[in-house]
Short mmCIF file of C-alpha atoms and ligand atoms in Angstrom, two decimals:
data_model
loop_
_atom_site.label_atom_id
_atom_site.label_comp_id
_atom_site.label_asym_id
_atom_site.label_seq_id
_atom_site.Cartn_x
_atom_site.Cartn_y
_atom_site.Cartn_z
CA UNK X 1 -31.37 -8.94 -43.59
CA UNK X 2 -29.15 -6.05 -42.65
CA UNK X 3 -27.52 -6.21 -39.27
CA UNK X 4 -29.01 -4.25 -36.56
CA UNK X 5 -27.70 -3.74 -33.50
CA UNK X 6 -29.50 -5.68 -30.70
CA UNK X 7 -30.51 -4.30 -27.27
CA UNK X 8 -28.77 -6.50 -24.83
CA UNK X 9 -30.47 -7.71 -21.53
CA UNK X 10 -28.29 -10.27 -20.72
CA UNK X 11 -24.65 -8.90 -19.74
CA UNK X 12 -23.07 -12.25 -18.89
CA UNK X 13 -19.51 -12.86 -20.49
CA UNK X 14 -20.98 -15.45 -22.67
CA UNK X 15 -23.93 -13.35 -23.88
CA UNK X 16 -21.22 -10.19 -24.96
CA UNK X 17 -18.93 -12.78 -26.61
CA UNK X 18 -21.97 -14.28 -28.65
CA UNK X 19 -23.18 -10.40 -29.38
CA UNK X 20 -19.61 -9.79 -30.21
CA UNK X 21 -19.22 -12.97 -32.53
CA UNK X 22 -22.65 -12.00 -34.53
CA UNK X 23 -21.62 -8.42 -34.94
CA UNK X 24 -18.11 -9.43 -36.32
CA UNK X 25 -20.09 -12.14 -38.52
CA UNK X 26 -22.20 -9.49 -40.01
CA UNK X 27 -19.42 -7.33 -40.90
CA UNK X 28 -17.30 -9.83 -42.53
CA UNK X 29 -20.38 -11.09 -44.72
CA UNK X 30 -21.21 -7.30 -45.83
CA UNK X 31 -17.43 -6.73 -46.46
CA UNK X 32 -17.35 -9.79 -48.92
CA UNK X 33 -20.24 -7.74 -51.00
CA UNK X 34 -18.32 -4.55 -51.43
CA UNK X 35 -18.31 -4.74 -55.32
CA UNK X 36 -17.66 -1.06 -56.14
CA UNK X 37 -16.01 2.29 -54.71
CA UNK X 38 -19.55 3.13 -54.36
CA UNK X 39 -20.12 0.04 -52.12
CA UNK X 40 -17.28 0.59 -50.17
CA UNK X 41 -18.10 4.11 -49.06
CA UNK X 42 -21.39 2.96 -48.17
CA UNK X 43 -20.30 -0.30 -46.47
CA UNK X 44 -17.74 2.16 -44.48
CA UNK X 45 -19.94 4.87 -43.52
CA UNK X 46 -22.46 2.40 -42.11
CA UNK X 47 -20.05 0.94 -39.95
CA UNK X 48 -17.76 3.57 -38.65
CA UNK X 49 -19.91 7.03 -39.17
CA UNK X 50 -19.29 8.91 -35.91
CA UNK X 51 -23.16 9.72 -36.30
CA UNK X 52 -25.37 6.67 -36.07
CA UNK X 53 -22.70 4.12 -37.62
CA UNK X 54 -22.74 0.65 -36.35
CA UNK X 55 -19.85 1.26 -33.79
CA UNK X 56 -21.43 4.46 -32.29
CA UNK X 57 -24.40 2.67 -31.73
CA UNK X 58 -23.15 -0.41 -29.95
CA UNK X 59 -21.40 2.43 -27.61
CA UNK X 60 -24.64 3.89 -27.13
CA UNK X 61 -26.59 0.70 -26.66
CA UNK X 62 -24.19 -1.88 -25.00
CA UNK X 63 -21.86 0.21 -22.99
CA UNK X 64 -24.08 3.06 -21.95
CA UNK X 65 -27.17 0.50 -21.02
CA UNK X 66 -24.70 -1.91 -19.40
CA UNK X 67 -25.72 -1.97 -15.67
CA UNK X 68 -23.12 -0.70 -13.18
CA UNK X 69 -21.50 -4.13 -11.97
CA UNK X 70 -21.10 -5.32 -15.75
CA UNK X 71 -19.80 -1.69 -17.04
CA UNK X 72 -16.41 -3.49 -16.68
CA UNK X 73 -16.65 -6.65 -18.64
CA UNK X 74 -18.86 -4.63 -21.35
CA UNK X 75 -16.02 -2.03 -21.86
CA UNK X 76 -13.55 -4.69 -22.37
CA UNK X 77 -15.65 -6.25 -24.95
CA UNK X 78 -16.92 -3.01 -26.72
CA UNK X 79 -13.34 -1.94 -27.17
CA UNK X 80 -12.15 -5.49 -28.42
CA UNK X 81 -14.69 -5.30 -30.84
CA UNK X 82 -14.18 -1.96 -32.00
CA UNK X 83 -10.92 -2.64 -32.85
CA UNK X 84 -11.54 -5.68 -35.04
CA UNK X 85 -14.35 -4.02 -36.72
CA UNK X 86 -12.05 -1.51 -37.48
CA UNK X 87 -9.60 -3.84 -39.02
CA UNK X 88 -12.19 -5.67 -40.99
CA UNK X 89 -13.62 -2.34 -42.30
CA UNK X 90 -10.44 -1.05 -43.16
CA UNK X 91 -8.98 -4.30 -45.02
CA UNK X 92 -11.99 -4.22 -46.90
CA UNK X 93 -11.17 -3.70 -50.77
CA UNK X 94 -13.42 -3.49 -53.71
CA UNK X 95 -13.95 -7.65 -54.87
CA UNK X 96 -15.07 -8.60 -58.24
CA UNK X 97 -18.24 -10.42 -58.73
CA UNK X 98 -17.52 -14.03 -58.20
CA UNK X 99 -17.03 -16.00 -61.53
CA UNK X 100 -16.35 -12.84 -63.50
CA UNK X 101 -12.51 -12.08 -62.86
CA UNK X 102 -11.21 -14.34 -60.82
CA UNK X 103 -7.88 -13.70 -58.41
CA UNK X 104 -6.09 -11.36 -61.11
CA UNK X 105 -7.54 -8.38 -59.51
CA UNK X 106 -5.81 -8.33 -56.62
CA UNK X 107 -4.12 -4.72 -56.34
CA UNK X 108 -1.01 -4.91 -54.64
CA UNK X 109 -0.53 -1.16 -54.69
CA UNK X 110 -2.95 -0.81 -52.33
CA UNK X 111 -2.02 -0.24 -48.61
CA UNK X 112 -2.23 -3.52 -46.50
CA UNK X 113 -3.96 -4.27 -43.40
CA UNK X 114 -2.45 -2.70 -40.52
CA UNK X 115 -2.01 -4.64 -37.45
CA UNK X 116 -1.35 -3.38 -33.96
CA UNK X 117 1.81 -4.02 -32.47
CA UNK X 118 1.93 -5.39 -29.32
CA UNK X 119 4.30 -4.57 -26.13
CA UNK X 120 5.94 -6.47 -23.53
CA UNK X 121 3.63 -7.20 -20.38
CA UNK X 122 4.99 -5.27 -17.42
CA UNK X 123 5.90 -8.05 -15.83
CA UNK X 124 7.72 -9.85 -18.64
CA UNK X 125 9.59 -6.73 -19.12
CA UNK X 126 10.69 -6.31 -15.51
CA UNK X 127 11.83 -10.15 -15.21
CA UNK X 128 13.99 -9.57 -18.96
CA UNK X 129 15.49 -6.74 -17.14
CA UNK X 130 16.65 -8.46 -13.89
CA UNK X 131 17.91 -11.65 -16.17
CA UNK X 132 19.92 -9.01 -18.40
CA UNK X 133 21.84 -7.48 -15.53
CA UNK X 134 22.99 -10.98 -14.27
CA UNK X 135 23.67 -12.06 -18.07
CA UNK X 136 26.20 -9.37 -18.22
CA UNK X 137 27.98 -10.65 -15.29
CA UNK X 138 28.13 -14.27 -17.04
CA UNK X 139 25.17 -15.87 -15.66
CA UNK X 140 23.27 -18.05 -18.23
CA UNK X 141 19.61 -18.67 -17.73
CA UNK X 142 18.08 -22.12 -16.14
CA UNK X 143 14.23 -23.16 -16.34
CA UNK X 144 12.64 -26.35 -15.08
CA UNK X 145 9.09 -27.75 -14.37
CA UNK X 146 6.34 -26.03 -12.61
CA UNK X 147 4.57 -29.28 -11.59
CA UNK X 148 7.60 -30.42 -9.12
CA UNK X 149 7.88 -33.21 -6.83
CA UNK X 150 7.87 -32.75 -2.90
CA UNK X 151 11.68 -34.27 -3.26
CA UNK X 152 13.04 -31.16 -5.52
CA UNK X 153 10.55 -28.35 -3.77
CA UNK X 154 11.35 -29.14 -0.13
CA UNK X 155 13.48 -32.11 0.80
CA UNK X 156 16.67 -31.15 -1.39
CA UNK X 157 16.50 -27.82 0.03
CA UNK X 158 16.46 -28.80 3.64
CA UNK X 159 13.19 -28.38 4.46
CA UNK X 160 12.28 -30.25 7.59
CA UNK X 161 9.41 -33.18 7.07
CA UNK X 162 6.91 -30.70 9.10
CA UNK X 163 7.58 -27.46 7.91
CA UNK X 164 4.63 -25.30 7.41
CA UNK X 165 5.48 -24.71 4.07
CA UNK X 166 4.49 -28.25 3.17
CA UNK X 167 1.05 -27.56 4.28
CA UNK X 168 -2.09 -27.51 2.27
CA UNK X 169 -2.61 -24.24 3.64
CA UNK X 170 0.48 -22.73 1.57
CA UNK X 171 1.14 -25.21 -0.80
CA UNK X 172 -0.88 -26.37 -3.98
CA UNK X 173 -0.52 -30.28 -4.09
CA UNK X 174 -1.71 -32.49 -6.89
CA UNK X 175 -4.83 -34.26 -6.10
CA UNK X 176 -4.93 -38.20 -5.28
CA UNK X 177 -1.08 -38.92 -4.49
CA UNK X 178 -1.61 -40.52 -0.84
CA UNK X 179 -0.27 -43.85 -2.03
CA UNK X 180 3.04 -42.27 -3.01
CA UNK X 181 5.90 -41.72 -0.73
CA UNK X 182 6.01 -38.19 0.33
CA UNK X 183 9.15 -37.23 -1.85
CA UNK X 184 7.34 -38.42 -5.21
CA UNK X 185 4.16 -36.44 -4.20
CA UNK X 186 3.68 -33.82 -7.11
CA UNK X 187 2.90 -29.98 -6.41
CA UNK X 188 2.72 -26.66 -7.89
CA UNK X 189 6.09 -25.62 -7.18
CA UNK X 190 6.31 -22.99 -4.48
CA UNK X 191 9.46 -21.17 -5.34
CA UNK X 192 11.91 -21.55 -8.40
CA UNK X 193 14.61 -23.01 -6.03
CA UNK X 194 13.99 -26.75 -7.16
CA UNK X 195 15.70 -25.54 -10.45
CA UNK X 196 19.01 -24.97 -8.33
CA UNK X 197 19.00 -28.51 -7.32
CA UNK X 198 17.75 -29.87 -11.09
CA UNK X 199 20.79 -27.57 -12.85
CA UNK X 200 23.35 -29.00 -10.12
CA UNK X 201 22.35 -32.50 -10.91
CA UNK X 202 23.10 -32.22 -14.60
CA UNK X 203 26.37 -29.56 -14.27
CA UNK X 204 29.35 -29.75 -12.30
CA UNK X 205 30.72 -26.81 -10.69
CA UNK X 206 31.59 -23.96 -11.17
CA UNK X 207 28.19 -22.46 -12.31
CA UNK X 208 26.46 -19.09 -12.10
CA UNK X 209 22.71 -19.40 -12.94
CA UNK X 210 19.41 -17.31 -12.97
CA UNK X 211 16.25 -18.85 -12.97
CA UNK X 212 12.95 -17.11 -14.21
CA UNK X 213 9.67 -18.54 -13.75
CA UNK X 214 5.89 -18.75 -12.39
CA UNK X 215 5.42 -20.17 -9.09
CA UNK X 216 2.05 -20.97 -6.99
CA UNK X 217 1.06 -20.83 -3.37
CA UNK X 218 -2.32 -21.14 -1.67
CA UNK X 219 -3.28 -17.45 -1.36
CA UNK X 220 -6.34 -15.86 -2.23
CA UNK X 221 -5.98 -13.05 -4.96
CA UNK X 222 -6.00 -9.49 -3.70
CA UNK X 223 -4.09 -6.51 -3.76
CA UNK X 224 -0.61 -7.76 -3.11
CA UNK X 225 -0.97 -11.55 -3.33
CA UNK X 226 -1.77 -13.90 -6.51
CA UNK X 227 -1.90 -17.82 -6.52
CA UNK X 228 0.49 -17.77 -9.52
CA UNK X 229 3.42 -15.15 -9.12
CA UNK X 230 6.91 -14.77 -10.69
CA UNK X 231 10.25 -15.06 -9.29
CA UNK X 232 13.90 -14.99 -10.41
CA UNK X 233 16.19 -16.92 -8.30
CA UNK X 234 20.38 -16.91 -8.80
CA UNK X 235 23.14 -19.62 -7.69
CA UNK X 236 26.74 -19.04 -7.85
CA UNK X 237 28.75 -21.88 -6.75
CA UNK X 238 32.79 -22.12 -7.06
CA UNK X 239 35.43 -22.74 -4.55
CA UNK X 240 36.16 -19.70 -2.23
CA UNK X 241 33.02 -18.04 -2.92
CA UNK X 242 32.40 -15.72 0.13
CA UNK X 243 29.54 -13.42 1.73
CA UNK X 244 31.88 -10.59 0.20
CA UNK X 245 30.99 -12.14 -3.43
CA UNK X 246 27.28 -12.07 -2.36
CA UNK X 247 27.21 -8.81 -1.38
CA UNK X 248 29.23 -7.15 -4.12
CA UNK X 249 27.13 -8.94 -6.64
CA UNK X 250 23.65 -7.65 -5.50
CA UNK X 251 24.68 -4.28 -4.75
CA UNK X 252 26.14 -4.03 -8.26
CA UNK X 253 22.50 -5.50 -9.66
CA UNK X 254 20.55 -3.15 -7.46
CA UNK X 255 22.47 -0.07 -8.77
CA UNK X 256 21.84 -1.43 -12.48
CA UNK X 257 18.01 -2.22 -11.72
CA UNK X 258 17.38 1.05 -9.68
CA UNK X 259 20.31 3.63 -10.19
CA UNK X 260 23.80 4.01 -9.55
CA UNK X 261 22.69 6.19 -6.43
CA UNK X 262 20.81 3.06 -4.37
CA UNK X 263 22.47 1.82 -1.41
CA UNK X 264 21.95 -1.51 0.04
CA UNK X 265 21.81 -2.80 3.28
CA UNK X 266 21.50 -6.60 4.55
CA UNK X 267 19.68 -7.60 7.43
CA UNK X 268 19.86 -11.21 8.96
CA UNK X 269 16.83 -13.67 7.86
CA UNK X 270 16.32 -17.25 7.86
CA UNK X 271 15.80 -19.58 5.10
CA UNK X 272 16.03 -23.36 5.08
CA UNK X 273 18.57 -23.84 2.13
CA UNK X 274 20.99 -20.80 3.05
CA UNK X 275 23.12 -20.58 6.10
CA UNK X 276 23.96 -17.64 6.86
CA UNK X 277 20.73 -16.00 5.39
CA UNK X 278 19.84 -12.07 4.58
CA UNK X 279 17.04 -9.78 3.45
CA UNK X 280 18.41 -7.45 0.90
CA UNK X 281 17.02 -3.81 1.40
CA UNK X 282 17.66 -0.88 -1.06
CA UNK X 283 16.98 2.83 -0.03
CA UNK X 284 13.32 3.92 -1.61
CA UNK X 285 13.69 4.46 -5.43
CA UNK X 286 10.24 6.62 -5.06
CA UNK X 287 11.32 9.15 -2.20
CA UNK X 288 15.40 8.53 -2.48
CA UNK X 289 15.22 7.01 1.01
CA UNK X 290 13.79 10.09 3.02
CA UNK X 291 10.87 8.43 3.83
CA UNK X 292 8.79 11.67 2.45
CA UNK X 293 7.44 12.52 -0.68
CA UNK X 294 6.70 16.23 -2.21
CA UNK X 295 5.14 18.38 0.10
CA UNK X 296 6.21 16.56 3.16
CA UNK X 297 3.59 13.50 2.33
CA UNK X 298 4.51 10.18 3.58
CA UNK X 299 5.98 7.65 1.27
CA UNK X 300 3.83 4.54 0.98
CA UNK X 301 5.89 2.23 -0.71
CA UNK X 302 8.44 2.01 1.95
CA UNK X 303 6.25 2.70 4.80
CA UNK X 304 8.18 5.94 5.44
CA UNK X 305 11.18 4.10 6.46
CA UNK X 306 13.41 5.22 3.32
CA UNK X 307 14.00 1.27 3.12
CA UNK X 308 12.52 -1.44 0.37
CA UNK X 309 13.09 -5.15 0.81
CA UNK X 310 13.71 -6.46 -2.56
CA UNK X 311 15.07 -10.12 -1.78
CA UNK X 312 16.11 -12.83 0.30
CA UNK X 313 19.65 -14.25 -0.23
CA UNK X 314 22.20 -16.16 1.64
CA UNK X 315 25.42 -18.81 1.43
CA UNK X 316 24.11 -22.15 0.24
CA UNK X 317 23.44 -24.58 3.30
CA UNK X 318 26.31 -27.11 3.10
CA UNK X 319 23.34 -29.46 3.69
CA UNK X 320 21.87 -28.65 0.09
CA UNK X 321 25.17 -29.51 -1.34
CA UNK X 322 25.20 -32.91 0.27
CA UNK X 323 22.43 -34.06 -2.18
CA UNK X 324 24.49 -33.09 -5.06
CA UNK X 325 27.92 -34.32 -3.75
CA UNK X 326 28.36 -37.04 -6.04
CA UNK X 327 28.42 -34.41 -9.17
CA UNK X 328 31.41 -32.44 -7.68
CA UNK X 329 29.62 -30.18 -4.66
CA UNK X 330 32.05 -31.41 -2.13
CA UNK X 331 30.55 -29.03 0.60
CA UNK X 332 34.43 -29.05 1.85
CA UNK X 333 35.42 -28.06 -1.48
CA UNK X 334 32.96 -25.43 -3.04
CA UNK X 335 30.88 -22.86 -1.27
CA UNK X 336 28.29 -20.58 -3.37
CA UNK X 337 25.38 -18.18 -2.50
CA UNK X 338 21.86 -17.87 -4.07
CA UNK X 339 19.40 -15.39 -4.32
CA UNK X 340 15.47 -14.98 -4.87
CA UNK X 341 13.05 -12.13 -6.03
CA UNK X 342 9.43 -11.69 -6.68
CA UNK X 343 9.18 -10.02 -10.18
CA UNK X 344 5.69 -8.96 -9.63
CA UNK X 345 6.49 -6.99 -6.37
CA UNK X 346 9.31 -5.38 -8.31
CA UNK X 347 7.00 -4.29 -11.11
CA UNK X 348 4.46 -3.05 -8.84
CA UNK X 349 6.91 -0.91 -6.91
CA UNK X 350 8.72 0.37 -10.34
CA UNK X 351 5.43 1.54 -12.35
CA UNK X 352 3.91 2.80 -9.00
CA UNK X 353 0.76 -0.01 -9.30
CA UNK X 354 -1.21 -0.23 -6.39
CA UNK X 355 -2.79 -3.48 -7.31
CA UNK X 356 -1.16 -6.55 -8.49
CA UNK X 357 -4.48 -8.21 -9.99
CA UNK X 358 -4.09 -5.61 -13.03
CA UNK X 359 -1.43 -7.78 -14.12
CA UNK X 360 -3.23 -10.81 -14.62
CA UNK X 361 -6.41 -9.49 -15.65
CA UNK X 362 -5.56 -9.08 -19.40
CA UNK X 363 -7.31 -5.45 -19.52
CA UNK X 364 -5.87 -3.95 -22.90
CA UNK X 365 -6.45 -0.34 -21.45
CA UNK X 366 -4.14 -1.00 -18.46
CA UNK X 367 -1.61 -3.01 -20.38
CA UNK X 368 -1.49 -0.28 -22.86
CA UNK X 369 0.06 2.05 -20.95
CA UNK X 370 3.20 0.05 -21.25
CA UNK X 371 3.56 0.08 -24.90
ZN1 ZN I 401 10.26 5.70 0.16
#
């Protein structure tokens, strides 16, 4: 029985996937039956013809017939299916009748199957750009586990025992750990900072590292929150590192990332693992610091202030060095600075995207724009 496009009544993801699989299987089996140039033309027309080809019918029956709430999912599925069928049809060649000629009839002069070229995800691209700026300053990349112990995520970073971040409201803990001492309990790291301690345990000073990675917090997903997001942290430790080094390094990095005309501005802040601590602001790279867009309309990304907060930073708290003192980090002899930024938020600002969720839904129509 030749394949006919079914009318869909069930638009659940599972039903859409099974209908798509059936269609691909039918196309594959018809492709294998193509024995002559004539067959090939009929096969191509049957699947690809604009007027009443199988793909056109799928568009009409599945997409236009989809109920409103299923349109988005159906659109994604149909697009994937179209790409797959187009690849299959374009890759189909006239095959010899089984048994008569064998593999000798492969025509290597025919064009090959064109595979679509992928592109970097906008978050990965932004992370790579940030890492590259610091690599040029001599920083190396350090990584660490996403499932961490309380010790590395909190204790060694000078979080007091009752700090609110240690609450299940904010942190995702692995279940069934109550019998372990608190410092050994496992959790999904809430920041990339534990890698600072892990690296200092392994490497003696001086060090200069950047740490890109995923982190998790107990936040329901919305336009500006996600239970999983990306951070990049940096750490520099040496003798005689001052707050001036911190300012100079970050001012240079911001100019390299956002353009040489941006100005930087530090405001006092608090983090358990740095003292003193600051938040770094740059002049809004969308309105140039004026707070207004073209036609005097308000600039939303900077809330009309002309400044955008990009990261937190500070001088490493001597209490943090105490945890790695035995590896050469005597707080009387070394000093250092650390900084950390949210990559997803910077990517949102940079590309003018207004909903963080677009980055994680895997919708090819959205991601294609960055190819
Ligand atoms: Zn602005």
